[in-house]
Tab-separated table of C-alpha atoms in Angstrom:
chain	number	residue	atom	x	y	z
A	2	UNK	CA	11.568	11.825	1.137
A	3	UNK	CA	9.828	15.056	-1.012
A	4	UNK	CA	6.393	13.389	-3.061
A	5	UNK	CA	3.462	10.796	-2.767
A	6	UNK	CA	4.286	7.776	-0.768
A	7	UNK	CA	2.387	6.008	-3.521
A	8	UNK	CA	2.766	6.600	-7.443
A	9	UNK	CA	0.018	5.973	-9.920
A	10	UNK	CA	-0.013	5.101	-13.079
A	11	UNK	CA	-3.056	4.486	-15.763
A	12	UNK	CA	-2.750	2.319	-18.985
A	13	UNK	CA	-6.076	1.514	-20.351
A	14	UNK	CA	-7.268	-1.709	-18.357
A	15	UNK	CA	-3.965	-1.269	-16.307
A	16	UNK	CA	-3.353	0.206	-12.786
A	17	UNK	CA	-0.119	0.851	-11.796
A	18	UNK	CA	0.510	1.421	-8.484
A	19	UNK	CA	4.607	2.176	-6.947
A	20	UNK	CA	5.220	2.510	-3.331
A	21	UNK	CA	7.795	5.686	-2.704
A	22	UNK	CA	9.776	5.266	0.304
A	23	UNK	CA	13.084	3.522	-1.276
A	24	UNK	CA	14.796	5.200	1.631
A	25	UNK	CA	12.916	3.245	4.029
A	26	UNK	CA	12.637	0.325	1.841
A	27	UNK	CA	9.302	0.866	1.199
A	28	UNK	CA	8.259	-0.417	4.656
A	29	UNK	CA	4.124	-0.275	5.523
A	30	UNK	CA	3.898	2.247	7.719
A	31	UNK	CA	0.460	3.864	8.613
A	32	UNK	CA	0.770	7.074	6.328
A	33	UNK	CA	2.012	4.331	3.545
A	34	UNK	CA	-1.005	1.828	3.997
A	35	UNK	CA	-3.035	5.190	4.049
A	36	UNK	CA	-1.876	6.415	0.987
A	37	UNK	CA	-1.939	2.801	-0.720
A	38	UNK	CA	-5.884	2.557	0.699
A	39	UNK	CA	-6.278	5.784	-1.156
A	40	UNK	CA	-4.971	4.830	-4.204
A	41	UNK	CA	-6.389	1.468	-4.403
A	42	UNK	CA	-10.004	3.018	-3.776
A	43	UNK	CA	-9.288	5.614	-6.660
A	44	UNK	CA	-8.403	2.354	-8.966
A	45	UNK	CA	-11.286	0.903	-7.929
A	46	UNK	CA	-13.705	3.812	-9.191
A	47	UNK	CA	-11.925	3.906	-12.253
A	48	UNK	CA	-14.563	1.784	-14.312
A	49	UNK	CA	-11.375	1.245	-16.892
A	50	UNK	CA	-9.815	-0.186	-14.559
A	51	UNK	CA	-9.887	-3.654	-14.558
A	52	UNK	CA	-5.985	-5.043	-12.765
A	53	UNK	CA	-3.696	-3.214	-10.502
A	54	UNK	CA	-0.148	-3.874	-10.439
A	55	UNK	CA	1.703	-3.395	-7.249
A	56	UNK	CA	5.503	-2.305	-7.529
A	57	UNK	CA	8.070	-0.972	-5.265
A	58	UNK	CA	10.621	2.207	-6.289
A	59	UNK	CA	14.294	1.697	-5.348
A	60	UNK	CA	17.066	-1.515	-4.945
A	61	UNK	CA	14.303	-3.460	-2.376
A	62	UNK	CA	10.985	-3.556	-1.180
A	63	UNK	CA	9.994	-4.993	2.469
A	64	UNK	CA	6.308	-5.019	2.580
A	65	UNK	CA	6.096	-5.247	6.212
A	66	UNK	CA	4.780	-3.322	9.087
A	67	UNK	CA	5.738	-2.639	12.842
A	68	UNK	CA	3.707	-3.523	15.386
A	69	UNK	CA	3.351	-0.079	15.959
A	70	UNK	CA	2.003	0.838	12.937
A	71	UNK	CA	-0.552	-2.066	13.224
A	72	UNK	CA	-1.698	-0.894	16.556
A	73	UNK	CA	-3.884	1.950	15.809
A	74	UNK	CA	-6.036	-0.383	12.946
A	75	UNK	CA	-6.319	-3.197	15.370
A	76	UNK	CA	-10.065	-2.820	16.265
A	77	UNK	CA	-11.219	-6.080	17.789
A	78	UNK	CA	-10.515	-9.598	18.389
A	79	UNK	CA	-12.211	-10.572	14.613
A	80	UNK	CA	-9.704	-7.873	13.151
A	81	UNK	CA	-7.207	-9.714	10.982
A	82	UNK	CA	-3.744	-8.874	11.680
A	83	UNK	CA	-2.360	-5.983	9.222
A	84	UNK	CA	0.438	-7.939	8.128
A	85	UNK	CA	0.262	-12.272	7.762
A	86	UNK	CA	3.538	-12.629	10.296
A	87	UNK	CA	1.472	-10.301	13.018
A	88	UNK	CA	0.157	-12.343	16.095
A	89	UNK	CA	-3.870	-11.156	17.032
């Protein structure tokens, strides 16, 4: 896959933000939930900014994670799990 793992989009009051891996369905992987931190924190200093839409590019989107891509932000036992079907 050539590009940003996550697109972004401004509209006024309006933040759109596309996740770019169709090949991989769009799956949270650590570079992806690094690149969707990044672009949520750029939303978030955008003082126009005021909603951000999340979208997916391609026929599906699986917003899930491996457990190996949740190990390495696991930091303690009061860390939530990075995904709501992950077991602490």
């Amino acid at each position: 896959m050539a590009g940003d793992l996550v697109l972004k989009a401004i509209d006024g009051p309006v933040a759109r933000l596309t996740l770019n891996d169709p090949d991989r369905a769009n799956v949270l992987s650590t570079a992806m939930m690094d690149a969707l931190g990044a672009a949520l924190a750029e939303a978030a200093a955008d003082i126009r900014v005021r909603v951000v839409v999340l979208g997916g590019r391609g026929g599906s989107t699986a917003p899930a994670t491996t457990s190996a891509s949740c190990a390495p932000r696991r930091t303690g036992p009061d860390t939530p799990p990075c995904s709501p079907n992950a077991r602490p």
